[in-house]
């Protein structure tokens, strides 16, 4: 796993856990946690996946997660 995959996995895992703790959107929380696991298992750098436009083709990745990932890769943060 690449450093960026690990970093992004930590971010999404933190948000997912926080949403669960706050009893917020459970669907989003579980999606973020699944995505964190996927990032940890992904053998390819997430930057490469994003560069070729393949984020949405990853299992369970929709427009919201893909958009957050692109923003994070571009700026180091997302809304």
Coordinates of N, CA, C and O in Angstrom, one line a residue, residues 1-2 19 35-36 48 52 75:
X1 N 0.8 -1.2 0.0 CA 0.0 0.0 0.0 C 0.9 1.2 0.0 O 1.9 1.3 0.7
X2 N 0.5 2.2 -0.8 CA 1.3 3.4 -0.9 C 1.0 4.4 0.3 O 0.0 4.2 1.0
X19 N -18.8 9.7 12.5 CA -20.2 9.7 12.2 C -20.9 8.6 13.0 O -22.1 8.9 13.4
X35 N -14.6 2.1 2.3 CA -13.6 2.7 1.4 C -12.2 2.7 2.0 O -11.2 2.5 1.3
X36 N -12.2 3.0 3.3 CA -10.9 3.0 4.0 C -10.2 1.6 3.9 O -9.0 1.5 3.6
X48 N -3.0 7.2 -9.1 CA -3.1 6.6 -10.5 C -4.5 6.3 -10.9 O -4.9 6.5 -12.0
X52 N -6.5 8.3 -14.1 CA -7.1 7.6 -15.2 C -8.6 7.7 -15.2 O -9.3 7.1 -16.1
X75 N -5.7 19.0 -3.0 CA -5.5 20.1 -2.0 C -5.1 19.6 -0.6 O -4.7 20.5 0.2

